[in-house]
Amino acid sequence: RKESSAASDVYKRQPLWNAMVTKTLHPSDPMSRCERAEAAVDEEFAALRVEKVWRENEPMEEADAKEQFPDAHFAGLHSIVGVKNHESPNEDDHIFKGRVVLDGHAVRDSTGAAAIFSNIGNTPSTMAAARVALACAAVDQELTLLQSDCKRAYTQAKFDGPPTFIRLPKRWWPEHWKRFKRPVCRLDKALYGHPKAGDIWGDRLEHVLVCERGLQPIEGWPSVFIKRFERRNGGKPGVMLVIAYVDDLLFL
């Protein structure tokens, strides 16, 4: 009884959480403007700038861009702040994650009309595929199951489609932008928020897996790829399975 009482006291001081999910902060939430939140967003923006997601050094007036590129699209950027482990009462457990995304709901063409996009082309893997991988790893102890999250996955893919120009919030304007009234610059890589970014990333991932790594898609199982190979020294044939759910990968 004493041990049970002591354990209960521990649980009261340090409750057990069934899941730790990321809470997306609404812009009206004061926490979204706290120092840690703004630092997380600035860090993400700086990383995108280093990766040259857009041509920041080639700004032009939006009116001039519309005249020179009549088939172009135009959109702004905004930030999103999430807090991992937000259920924890201990603020030290909270991890602020910033993301800079394109205003996909407000992409316009050069005339100001809403841009039109085709239907989504890539289909993520199903939950059944992940369950099969888990079951195989549980049955065969020689198999190794790994998981990986692709860091800034979309921006690893070169942007294609109509020329797209973005507007940066003034807080991120470089010094040489301040001589413009309404500056824009061209987008070079797929950016979160763009309606086609997921398709562009999916095509890039499939190209790497199939053309560069020798895997093959499995018919009837979207975003699941397999590679069979012979082991050295006469061992039994091996197999590698890759299951992709957007930017989350399972390897078996």
GROMACS .gro file of C-alpha atoms in nm, residues 25-35 37-38 96:
model
   14
   25LEU     CA    1  -0.119   2.861  -3.219
   26HIS     CA    2  -0.387   3.093  -3.355
   27PRO     CA    3  -0.252   3.437  -3.456
   28SER     CA    4  -0.473   3.592  -3.186
   29ASP     CA    5  -0.306   3.380  -2.918
   30PRO     CA    6  -0.057   3.600  -2.726
   31MET     CA    7   0.175   3.299  -2.708
   32SER     CA    8   0.221   3.319  -3.087
   33ARG     CA    9   0.393   3.655  -3.037
   34CYS     CA   10   0.611   3.566  -2.742
   35GLU     CA   11   0.988   3.585  -2.765
   37ALA     CA   12   0.772   3.197  -3.088
   38GLU     CA   13   0.921   3.488  -3.282
   96PHE     CA   14   0.841   2.614  -3.033
   0.00000   0.00000   0.00000
